[in-house]
Amino acid sequence: MTMGSNVSLTALSENTGSAIVSLGWSSPTGEGDADVSVLLLGADGKVRSDADFYFYNNPVAADGSVQLLGKEPTGDGSEDRISFDLTAVPADVERIVVAASRYEGARFGELHDLRVTLADAVGESLLRFVIEDAGPVSAIIFGELYRRGEEWKFRAVGQGYESGLAGLATDFGVDIEDDEAESAAAVEDEEAECAAAVAEESSTVVPAGTQPQPTLEAVPAPRPPADEEAAPKRRTARPRTAKKRVTPPRAPAKSLAENETWRPARLFPVSALKGDRDREMRATSVLLSVMAQVPRFGRRITAPFGAPSGRMETFTEVSLPHGDTPRRPDGVIRVERAGKLWTALVETKTNGNALKSEQVQAYMDIAARRGYEAVITLSNDVALEGSPLVDVKVDRRRKHQVALWHLSWAEVAHQAQMLIRHEGVGNAARTWLLQDLLHYLQHDNSGCHGFQNMGSAWVPVRNGIDDETLCQGDPRALEVVESWERLIRQVCLRLGGELGQKVLPAQRTRRGTDPGTRRARLADQLCLEGRLHAELRVEGAPGLLTVSADLRTAKLRTSVEIAAPEQGYPLTWVKRLVRRLAEAPADLHVETLVDGQAGGPRGTLERLRPEPGDLLPKDSATRITGFRLSLFKGMGSGRGNAESGFIRSVDDAVHRFYTSVVVHLDAPASGRAAAKDRATV
């Protein structure tokens, strides 16, 4: 849903007598959280009484219409669930507001992936609303349920309050008062009463002719203990006769954990994994079981391999006869549709281990003999463009009708991320399964980390470029270019999973050019120029995101070109551009692109902020065609994925450039059209 939109619940499901509303968010630090609250409103838009305000100190309605179910941990945050029995909501309640708030100066802009989902009585997800940019607010109305005649509808709101829960609740008629202020007022009232009583007693006159009352003998009161006698006396506030005041909590509820090092229990533990065989068996079982239990995820994985949409069953360690020695593929996937079966054998590798051609060939023969449709290999390697396979040799003459496909662990994690963070899988239980799968894949001990090694040719090629001994036609240069392509494809998967958008490598090649020919040309350019180059097409970005690795200077450059506006004045353009980049890094390089010249004025953002006009050419007649924004960083030296490795440095550079620069830019239609004309995917 989008902000302000609404939908009838009966149009989405037949089971809307009750509903589960879930509010979720994630925190970059893992510590940020918020508390949910619910307000029942009458026809005047106000609560009928303070009892219509539900939060964690008042979580359940007496009639069962509202119940706060508490927090449920997610992969990188938490989710609060609220149960509504819509049949029990009083007839004079017309709206139900669902909100959340933060405390002690925390703001919702510090949290990520703010969302609200609604599921029906049987747990099927009906709708999802994501709040894109919360900003510096400490309370937000996520959405509201409201009546229209005999049916209930849901509206996506997303309204923020800088005044926090107190301001939000006050708007709806809840009487909010601070504890300390209330106590002070009560004490002042009591002191005033005491003073009045003393004055009244001292001014009392005994009428003439009346007998004085006998004086009662005083009985000493028991003395308090010595330690209490020294303590100041505390007054007991008088009972309040006014309506109950609701005091919002000062801080979110603390975790039940006694120690910050405690970690939640996991369905798929990784601590007991000892060797490669353990990792392969556990990873296969974890993946296949989640595929069978989360149909949308299983479909995402198998659809590219020609599997139909149907009921899926998965198996591990199945013994199949093959000559004198039975073979045991790591897994088997079966999909049934209209009485027909589609079957694939799965061979898995983890921790960077290579697939064995002899194993794959044996599974191809078994599949052909038994009438199975496919063999799927799964490893950390990434297939190159134009080929569904990695470097395994099989006898094509014995392939028959069996398809051979390859899947990378990075692709598996990408699909899980897309469904968890951006698309949803139907209900909370399936989401939790996917989150545990993703946590398992991303754990250091799982061995399922995707492409991690630039290969044995990486160091010799870098040395050859440094001492200028690398010659064109060297097969090691071609090997590095292929590894670079695998890395870029994996970077696209990771960035796309985080953004929920398509991210694809773009190639500046003529139509019909063979991928092998293109790689050979790039290998020759690497030998001559000492640079690796790639372009990424990010859906919604103003231009192609360019990544360049200069092996001579050990520098990485990430950049994007944006087209100049078609209307307005150049000085207005550069001022607007600098304002958009207010939160970008100060070391961002900005270059003006001019017609017919290699380059125009340039400078760092730190220097240009006080003087944006420095980006204008000296000759006012020179036509500005656009601007190039670039960030530079050191390049990792190792061939692996360690902190100092080349693969990690490329991944970090792309992520930093997009999140700190590209997100602040608009994507004008002219810029998108120009980018489309310059490249083909």
XYZ file of C-alpha atoms in Angstrom:
681
model
C 0.000 0.000 0.000
C 0.969 3.641 -0.380
C 0.480 6.455 2.101
C -3.161 7.538 2.278
C -4.551 4.534 0.417
C -7.289 2.349 1.901
C -8.762 -1.085 1.280
C -11.745 -3.092 2.472
C -10.783 -6.161 4.515
C -13.701 -8.197 3.165
C -12.343 -7.639 -0.335
C -9.092 -9.325 0.708
C -10.300 -12.291 2.776
C -13.363 -14.066 4.084
C -11.772 -14.468 7.544
C -11.750 -10.869 8.770
C -13.705 -11.288 11.993
C -10.332 -11.033 13.686
C -6.996 -9.708 12.476
C -3.336 -9.539 13.446
C -1.579 -6.217 12.820
C 2.231 -6.350 12.950
C 4.484 -3.284 13.247
C 8.118 -3.899 12.389
C 11.433 -2.108 12.003
C 15.137 -2.836 11.889
C 18.039 -1.065 13.538
C 21.531 -0.645 12.035
C 23.020 -0.941 15.524
C 20.729 -3.771 16.629
C 19.690 -1.747 19.695
C 16.944 0.580 18.446
C 13.357 -0.276 19.333
C 9.908 1.260 19.792
C 6.654 0.543 21.631
C 3.246 0.133 20.042
C -0.006 1.673 21.223
C -3.644 1.476 20.156
C -6.423 4.061 20.544
C -10.158 3.379 20.115
C -11.945 6.481 18.830
C -15.591 7.465 18.756
C -17.499 9.471 16.157
C -15.858 12.714 17.400
C -12.372 11.369 16.730
C -11.562 11.175 20.466
C -11.219 8.310 22.931
C -14.375 7.643 24.939
C -12.218 7.508 28.073
C -8.583 6.971 28.958
C -9.347 3.230 29.120
C -9.456 3.256 25.292
C -5.673 3.835 25.229
C -3.686 0.570 25.135
C 0.089 0.305 25.530
C 2.426 -2.133 27.257
C 1.197 -1.155 30.735
C -2.426 -1.601 29.598
C -2.154 -4.363 26.967
C -5.566 -6.087 26.967
C -9.125 -4.813 26.552
C -11.671 -6.258 28.979
C -13.982 -7.231 26.104
C -11.158 -8.950 24.190
C -11.326 -6.553 21.252
C -7.649 -5.524 21.595
C -4.667 -7.493 22.836
C -1.012 -6.473 22.524
C 0.823 -9.744 21.900
C 4.317 -8.374 22.503
C 7.565 -8.314 20.587
C 8.928 -10.961 18.281
C 12.621 -10.718 17.290
C 13.469 -10.555 13.604
C 16.755 -10.914 11.750
C 17.908 -7.339 12.365
C 15.214 -5.755 14.519
C 11.881 -6.600 16.102
C 8.196 -6.852 15.304
C 5.240 -6.027 17.547
C 1.961 -7.872 16.985
C -1.528 -6.758 17.988
C -4.611 -8.984 17.921
C -7.996 -7.434 17.086
C -11.362 -9.169 17.501
C -13.364 -6.868 15.248
C -16.635 -8.577 16.193
C -16.109 -7.498 19.835
C -15.310 -3.836 19.153
C -18.058 -1.678 20.751
C -20.566 -0.235 18.302
C -19.714 3.368 19.233
C -16.054 2.894 18.240
C -15.595 4.044 14.649
C -11.787 4.098 14.302
C -8.858 2.139 15.717
C -5.506 3.940 15.498
C -2.319 1.850 15.532
C 0.837 3.785 16.455
C 4.354 3.389 17.857
C 6.645 5.674 19.837
C 10.266 6.059 20.926
C 11.730 7.608 24.089
C 14.749 9.366 25.591
C 15.344 11.482 22.483
C 15.331 8.572 20.002
C 13.784 9.211 16.582
C 12.206 6.939 14.003
C 14.591 8.253 11.357
C 17.271 6.153 13.085
C 15.341 2.935 12.313
C 15.106 1.182 8.954
C 12.407 -0.775 7.152
C 9.441 0.690 9.049
C 6.416 -1.368 8.035
C 2.956 -2.506 9.042
C 1.334 -5.734 7.863
C -2.128 -7.153 8.443
C -3.059 -10.843 8.464
C -6.481 -12.466 8.695
C -7.797 -15.011 11.203
C -6.003 -17.923 9.512
C -2.645 -16.127 9.356
C -2.626 -15.195 5.657
C -1.010 -11.832 4.991
C -3.470 -9.401 3.419
C -1.578 -6.132 3.073
C 1.736 -4.372 3.718
C 2.599 -0.687 4.073
C 6.190 0.594 4.252
C 7.073 4.044 5.610
C 9.939 5.209 3.434
C 11.341 8.241 5.272
C 10.199 8.698 8.862
C 12.423 11.669 9.670
C 13.071 13.189 13.128
C 9.803 12.152 14.775
C 9.389 10.193 17.992
C 5.871 8.852 17.344
C 4.155 7.605 14.196
C 0.626 6.545 13.308
C 1.268 3.533 11.089
C -2.339 2.933 10.086
C -5.946 2.752 11.201
C -8.917 0.402 11.016
C -12.255 2.153 10.493
C -15.877 1.282 9.839
C -17.757 1.912 6.623
C -21.272 0.675 7.107
C -21.096 -2.989 8.092
C -17.502 -3.572 6.991
C -14.039 -2.709 8.268
C -11.419 -0.956 6.142
C -7.703 -0.247 6.642
C -5.968 3.034 5.808
C -2.179 3.472 5.468
C -1.374 6.672 7.402
C 2.348 7.164 8.160
C 1.836 10.442 10.098
C 4.660 11.445 12.441
C 4.664 13.431 15.705
C 7.729 15.315 16.915
C 5.994 15.687 20.306
C 6.064 11.912 20.829
C 3.415 9.696 22.322
C 2.210 12.462 24.653
C 1.417 14.746 21.723
C -0.210 11.967 19.723
C -2.394 10.743 22.587
C -3.389 14.281 23.574
C -4.650 14.924 20.038
C -7.074 12.040 20.493
C -8.347 13.160 23.898
C -6.182 11.102 26.283
C -5.294 12.943 29.502
C -1.480 12.773 29.656
C 0.371 14.022 32.728
C 3.941 13.574 33.802
C 4.474 11.516 36.982
C 6.694 14.082 38.690
C 4.399 16.992 37.898
C 1.384 15.034 39.145
C 3.126 14.116 42.425
C 4.232 17.698 42.981
C 0.698 18.944 42.357
C -0.700 16.387 44.807
C 1.775 17.461 47.510
C 0.963 21.125 46.945
C -2.765 20.369 47.224
C -2.233 18.479 50.491
C -0.073 21.250 51.968
C -2.751 23.759 51.127
C -5.396 21.594 52.790
C -3.269 21.172 55.909
C -2.663 24.911 56.155
C -6.371 25.585 55.795
C -7.188 23.032 58.499
C -4.700 24.578 60.934
C -6.083 28.035 60.289
C -9.612 26.800 60.799
C -8.694 25.065 64.081
C -6.877 28.089 65.493
C -9.765 30.387 64.703
C -12.430 28.204 66.336
C -14.297 30.001 69.180
C -16.089 28.118 72.013
C -19.584 29.501 72.444
C -20.487 30.959 75.891
C -22.344 28.711 78.285
C -21.043 25.467 76.874
C -19.019 23.084 78.941
C -15.520 22.468 77.749
C -14.855 18.998 76.511
C -12.780 16.819 78.818
C -9.179 16.615 77.938
C -8.131 13.159 76.792
C -4.949 11.727 78.219
C -2.286 11.609 75.599
C -0.862 8.235 74.731
C 2.679 8.362 73.338
C 2.943 7.044 69.840
C 5.481 4.310 69.218
C 8.809 5.708 68.125
C 10.089 4.727 64.698
C 13.423 2.966 64.320
C 16.468 5.176 64.461
C 17.243 4.803 60.748
C 13.697 5.886 59.823
C 13.642 8.727 62.327
C 16.466 10.455 60.565
C 14.801 10.111 57.175
C 12.612 12.995 55.968
C 8.900 12.475 56.381
C 7.015 11.572 53.196
C 3.521 12.772 52.618
C 0.929 10.404 51.226
C -0.922 11.996 48.335
C -4.664 12.200 48.756
C -6.778 9.845 46.659
C -7.564 11.356 43.285
C -11.229 11.780 42.473
C -10.649 13.095 38.958
C -10.563 10.763 35.989
C -7.540 8.528 35.640
C -4.507 10.117 34.052
C -2.411 8.039 31.674
C 1.339 8.409 32.005
C 3.337 7.343 28.944
C 6.373 5.169 29.647
C 9.663 7.008 29.828
C 11.702 4.286 28.136
C 10.969 1.217 26.035
C 10.652 -2.084 27.815
C 14.003 -3.723 28.397
C 14.981 -7.092 27.034
C 14.606 -10.099 29.300
C 18.276 -10.922 28.740
C 20.564 -10.274 31.700
C 23.659 -9.913 29.576
C 24.272 -8.049 26.328
C 26.240 -11.015 24.968
C 23.197 -13.300 25.044
C 21.982 -14.333 21.613
C 18.516 -15.596 20.643
C 18.119 -19.342 20.166
C 18.190 -20.346 16.496
C 16.358 -23.046 14.596
C 19.448 -23.678 12.455
C 22.557 -23.603 14.698
C 26.002 -23.309 13.158
C 28.314 -23.606 16.157
C 28.609 -27.426 15.958
C 29.792 -27.536 12.324
C 33.269 -29.075 12.196
C 34.190 -29.997 8.622
C 33.182 -29.447 5.027
C 30.942 -32.515 4.954
C 28.997 -31.280 7.993
C 28.564 -27.874 6.370
C 27.348 -29.347 3.079
C 24.804 -31.646 4.749
C 23.498 -28.936 7.089
C 23.296 -26.244 4.393
C 21.443 -28.546 1.988
C 18.963 -29.662 4.627
C 18.326 -26.115 5.858
C 17.749 -24.748 2.356
C 15.550 -27.563 1.063
C 13.389 -27.676 4.190
C 12.683 -23.930 4.012
C 11.932 -24.201 0.281
C 9.248 -26.801 1.012
C 7.729 -24.837 3.920
C 7.769 -21.407 2.249
C 6.179 -21.985 -1.172
C 6.911 -18.530 -2.548
C 10.603 -18.923 -1.741
C 10.739 -22.454 -3.189
C 9.108 -21.190 -6.349
C 11.634 -18.343 -6.651
C 14.520 -20.800 -6.487
C 13.185 -23.435 -8.916
C 11.305 -21.352 -11.513
C 14.468 -20.364 -13.477
C 15.252 -24.072 -13.877
C 11.952 -24.877 -15.594
C 10.103 -26.273 -12.576
C 6.314 -25.865 -12.636
C 4.311 -24.153 -9.913
C 2.908 -26.862 -7.674
C 3.268 -28.828 -4.455
C 6.944 -29.171 -3.542
C 8.657 -31.933 -1.555
C 12.358 -32.012 -0.735
C 14.670 -34.805 0.438
C 18.289 -35.203 1.532
C 20.802 -38.065 1.344
C 18.725 -40.181 -1.038
C 20.440 -43.408 -2.128
C 20.183 -44.062 -5.883
C 21.652 -47.142 -7.639
C 24.539 -46.475 -10.008
C 26.686 -49.389 -11.096
C 28.340 -51.259 -8.251
C 28.213 -48.321 -5.824
C 24.990 -46.432 -4.997
C 25.201 -42.659 -5.289
C 23.886 -40.245 -2.675
C 23.141 -36.772 -4.073
C 23.010 -34.062 -1.427
C 19.332 -33.446 -2.133
C 16.313 -34.096 -4.314
C 13.540 -31.633 -5.223
C 10.182 -32.844 -6.530
C 7.326 -30.620 -7.715
C 3.915 -32.097 -8.527
C 1.388 -30.382 -10.777
C -1.680 -31.922 -12.401
C -0.441 -35.422 -11.646
C 2.984 -34.870 -13.262
C 6.317 -34.783 -11.422
C 9.319 -32.552 -12.021
C 12.453 -33.896 -10.306
C 15.929 -32.425 -9.833
C 19.010 -33.828 -8.120
C 21.043 -31.353 -6.045
C 24.815 -31.386 -5.574
C 26.064 -28.928 -2.927
C 29.461 -27.443 -2.094
C 30.330 -24.972 0.660
C 33.354 -23.084 1.960
C 34.771 -22.413 -1.509
C 35.126 -26.093 -2.434
C 34.963 -26.790 -6.160
C 32.396 -29.030 -7.819
C 33.745 -32.363 -9.057
C 33.068 -33.179 -12.675
C 32.922 -36.929 -11.963
C 30.190 -36.446 -9.357
C 28.126 -34.166 -11.556
C 28.455 -36.539 -14.513
C 27.244 -39.476 -12.403
C 24.164 -37.524 -11.314
C 23.482 -36.545 -14.931
C 23.558 -40.222 -15.924
C 21.281 -41.236 -13.027
C 18.819 -38.439 -13.853
C 18.733 -39.431 -17.526
C 18.188 -43.102 -16.695
C 15.357 -42.400 -14.234
C 13.652 -39.730 -16.309
C 14.456 -36.785 -14.045
C 14.421 -33.320 -15.538
C 17.444 -31.528 -14.039
C 20.631 -31.558 -11.992
C 21.288 -28.424 -9.923
C 24.744 -27.603 -8.620
C 25.000 -25.222 -5.669
C 28.223 -23.577 -4.481
C 29.844 -20.251 -3.631
C 30.803 -19.735 -7.269
C 28.766 -17.458 -9.544
C 27.954 -18.417 -13.120
C 29.134 -16.097 -15.880
C 26.810 -14.240 -18.213
C 25.528 -16.394 -21.033
C 26.174 -19.654 -19.202
C 24.051 -21.367 -16.534
C 27.077 -23.443 -15.488
C 30.373 -23.091 -13.677
C 33.619 -24.841 -14.556
C 32.532 -28.488 -14.542
C 33.210 -30.778 -17.471
C 30.439 -33.168 -18.494
C 30.010 -35.366 -21.548
C 27.478 -33.510 -23.635
C 26.786 -36.651 -25.656
C 25.437 -38.329 -22.487
C 23.352 -35.366 -21.372
C 20.151 -36.554 -23.092
C 17.168 -34.476 -21.918
C 18.580 -33.586 -18.514
C 19.232 -29.886 -17.872
C 22.292 -28.873 -15.856
C 21.929 -25.654 -13.853
C 24.049 -23.774 -11.323
C 22.935 -21.759 -8.300
C 25.107 -19.581 -6.078
C 24.620 -19.223 -2.333
C 24.634 -15.469 -2.990
C 21.538 -15.887 -5.194
C 19.802 -17.885 -2.451
C 20.507 -15.123 0.100
C 19.324 -12.496 -2.412
C 15.951 -14.176 -2.901
C 15.490 -14.549 0.873
C 16.312 -10.859 1.388
C 13.876 -9.745 -1.295
C 11.005 -11.697 0.237
C 11.755 -10.785 3.869
C 12.416 -7.084 3.490
C 10.370 -6.028 0.498
C 7.737 -8.477 -0.745
C 6.567 -10.743 2.087
C 5.811 -14.463 2.137
C 2.293 -14.750 3.541
C 2.545 -14.964 7.321
C 4.816 -14.405 10.304
C 5.851 -18.067 10.667
C 7.169 -18.250 7.109
C 8.926 -14.930 7.520
C 10.613 -16.234 10.662
C 11.802 -19.349 8.797
C 13.308 -17.224 6.031
C 14.983 -14.953 8.576
C 16.588 -17.924 10.285
C 17.739 -19.253 6.906
C 19.291 -15.897 6.030
C 20.983 -15.688 9.441
C 22.419 -19.159 8.862
C 23.733 -18.334 5.377
C 25.388 -15.124 6.577
C 27.087 -16.739 9.586
C 30.873 -17.049 9.304
C 30.803 -20.781 10.069
C 28.147 -21.806 7.507
C 30.489 -21.779 4.507
C 27.719 -20.259 2.335
C 29.181 -16.843 1.595
C 29.068 -16.605 -2.174
C 32.001 -15.729 -4.432
C 35.062 -15.262 -2.202
C 38.240 -15.739 -4.182
C 39.653 -13.902 -7.208
C 41.606 -17.014 -8.142
C 45.220 -18.031 -8.431
C 45.889 -15.572 -11.287
C 45.037 -12.472 -9.225
C 48.430 -11.892 -7.586
C 50.553 -12.677 -10.725
C 48.394 -10.323 -12.819
C 48.721 -7.497 -10.284
C 52.478 -8.012 -10.139
C 52.674 -8.118 -13.938
C 50.817 -4.813 -14.190
C 53.097 -3.206 -11.588
C 56.309 -4.192 -13.383
C 54.745 -3.871 -16.896
C 55.445 -7.473 -17.873
C 51.842 -8.570 -18.486
C 51.314 -9.089 -22.201
C 48.125 -9.191 -24.237
C 46.834 -12.710 -24.755
C 48.017 -13.884 -21.336
C 45.382 -16.425 -20.159
C 45.810 -15.233 -16.582
C 44.368 -11.831 -17.541
C 41.296 -13.552 -18.955
C 40.907 -15.501 -15.703
C 40.968 -12.250 -13.690
C 38.373 -10.671 -16.007
C 36.065 -13.661 -15.475
C 36.524 -13.416 -11.696
C 35.779 -9.688 -11.887
C 32.542 -10.418 -13.752
C 31.507 -12.943 -11.096
C 32.239 -10.404 -8.372
C 30.179 -7.694 -10.073
C 27.232 -10.049 -10.522
C 27.384 -10.862 -6.807
C 27.617 -7.157 -5.868
C 24.428 -6.607 -7.900
C 22.674 -9.386 -5.975
C 23.648 -8.004 -2.581
C 22.769 -4.392 -3.396
C 19.486 -5.435 -5.001
C 18.558 -7.476 -1.938
C 19.127 -4.491 0.345
C 17.250 -2.035 -1.864
C 14.427 -4.291 -3.016
C 15.117 -3.171 -6.583
C 16.592 -4.715 -9.690
C 20.341 -4.213 -9.959
C 21.932 -5.662 -13.088
C 25.371 -5.443 -14.716
C 25.296 -3.308 -17.854
C 27.645 -4.032 -20.746
C 28.619 -1.535 -23.446
C 28.739 -4.079 -26.260
C 27.205 -4.340 -29.673
C 24.189 -6.534 -30.041
C 25.041 -10.114 -30.910
C 28.565 -9.916 -29.511
C 29.666 -13.212 -27.999
C 30.394 -12.956 -24.224
C 33.666 -14.813 -24.710
C 34.813 -12.297 -27.330
C 33.895 -9.424 -25.039
C 35.882 -10.924 -22.141
C 38.940 -11.406 -24.381
C 38.775 -7.729 -25.371
C 38.494 -6.674 -21.717
C 41.504 -8.876 -20.852
C 43.572 -7.054 -23.508
C 42.461 -3.697 -22.068
C 43.489 -4.871 -18.605
C 46.982 -5.641 -19.876
C 47.294 -2.204 -21.526
C 45.553 0.080 -19.007
C 45.802 -1.878 -15.759
C 42.122 -1.241 -14.915
C 39.005 -3.322 -14.382
C 35.748 -1.578 -15.250
C 32.044 -2.352 -14.751
C 28.698 -0.574 -14.854
C 25.608 -1.333 -12.787
C 22.058 -0.437 -13.721
C 20.075 0.306 -10.522
C 16.332 0.623 -10.965
C 15.282 4.188 -10.176
C 18.842 5.608 -10.161
C 19.568 8.728 -12.266
C 22.303 6.974 -14.248
C 24.596 3.975 -14.468
C 26.697 3.309 -11.368
C 30.293 2.840 -12.516
C 32.954 0.836 -10.655
C 36.605 1.033 -11.682
C 39.583 -0.713 -10.071
C 42.991 0.725 -10.978
C 45.512 -2.037 -10.249
C 48.457 0.354 -10.754
C 47.409 2.856 -8.080
C 45.427 0.370 -5.942
C 42.429 2.738 -6.000
C 38.724 2.044 -6.407
C 36.520 4.640 -8.056
C 32.711 4.554 -7.828
C 30.855 7.170 -9.842
C 27.592 8.139 -11.507
C 26.825 10.575 -14.308
C 23.628 12.624 -14.162
C 22.226 14.590 -17.074
C 21.865 18.364 -16.868
C 18.281 19.641 -16.552
C 16.620 20.700 -19.768
C 15.357 23.978 -18.322
C 16.673 26.634 -15.975
C 20.014 28.365 -15.466
C 23.383 26.619 -14.919
C 24.019 28.439 -11.631
C 20.640 27.230 -10.363
C 21.543 23.678 -11.411
C 24.803 23.564 -9.467
C 23.289 25.183 -6.368
C 20.457 22.659 -6.358
C 22.915 19.790 -6.848
C 25.064 20.893 -3.899
C 21.969 21.241 -1.701
C 20.857 17.706 -2.567
C 24.277 16.446 -1.537
C 24.142 18.110 1.886
C 24.570 14.746 3.647
C 27.048 13.259 1.150
C 30.716 12.724 2.158
C 32.877 15.820 2.040
C 35.478 14.011 -0.114
C 32.975 13.425 -2.934
C 34.426 14.633 -6.259
C 32.054 16.618 -8.499
C 32.965 17.228 -12.152
C 31.063 19.266 -14.728
C 30.626 17.552 -18.105
C 30.713 19.932 -21.050
C 29.905 19.441 -24.693
C 32.880 18.622 -26.903
C 35.491 18.666 -24.132
C 37.213 15.980 -22.097
C 36.125 17.549 -18.826
C 35.067 20.743 -17.151
C 35.555 22.330 -13.727
C 35.787 19.968 -10.782
C 36.347 19.900 -7.042
C 35.500 18.158 -3.813
C 32.147 18.745 -2.205
C 33.854 20.265 0.840
C 35.310 23.035 -1.349
C 32.195 23.503 -3.482
C 29.653 23.862 -0.679
C 30.472 27.526 0.040
C 31.065 28.293 -3.679
C 28.849 26.149 -5.980
C 29.535 28.572 -8.835
C 33.061 27.133 -9.160
C 31.484 24.266 -11.128
C 30.532 26.605 -13.993
C 32.832 26.866 -17.029
C 34.583 30.218 -17.468
C 33.124 30.525 -20.947
C 29.388 31.095 -20.419
C 28.712 29.883 -23.966
C 29.969 26.374 -23.137
C 27.064 23.952 -22.936
C 26.881 21.810 -19.784
C 25.676 18.272 -20.525
C 25.777 16.818 -17.023
C 27.771 16.126 -13.890
C 29.933 13.218 -12.719
C 30.041 12.345 -9.002
C 32.879 10.118 -7.780
C 34.235 8.616 -4.575
C 37.727 7.121 -4.239
C 38.998 4.580 -1.710
C 41.905 2.238 -1.245
C 41.694 -1.177 -2.863
C 42.192 -4.352 -0.874
C 45.338 -6.245 -1.736
C 44.299 -9.831 -0.930
C 42.468 -11.989 -3.442
C 39.919 -13.219 -0.873
C 37.020 -11.795 1.114
C 38.892 -10.856 4.306
C 38.695 -7.345 5.752
C 41.742 -6.370 3.705
C 40.679 -8.321 0.623
C 39.798 -6.964 -2.800
C 36.304 -8.505 -2.876
C 35.295 -6.904 0.425
C 36.656 -3.519 -0.647
C 34.606 -3.516 -3.879
C 31.426 -4.536 -2.057
C 31.923 -1.848 0.599
C 32.733 0.846 -1.971
C 29.555 0.228 -3.986
C 27.393 0.110 -0.865
C 28.897 3.322 0.545
C 28.551 5.201 -2.739
C 24.926 4.261 -3.254
C 23.764 4.872 0.327
C 25.672 8.135 0.817
C 25.442 9.687 -2.668
C 23.008 8.119 -5.143
C 20.048 8.019 -2.735
C 20.117 11.832 -2.552
C 19.727 12.265 -6.310
C 16.580 12.436 -8.376
C 16.075 10.276 -11.447
C 14.781 12.622 -14.165
C 13.196 11.023 -17.192
C 15.799 12.539 -19.499
C 18.610 11.018 -17.450
C 17.029 7.579 -17.515
C 16.488 7.775 -21.261
C 20.080 8.838 -21.851
C 21.406 5.990 -19.735
C 19.236 3.531 -21.616
C 20.598 4.757 -24.932
C 24.208 4.402 -23.788
C 24.134 0.756 -22.702
C 22.467 -2.571 -23.221
C 21.987 -5.187 -20.527
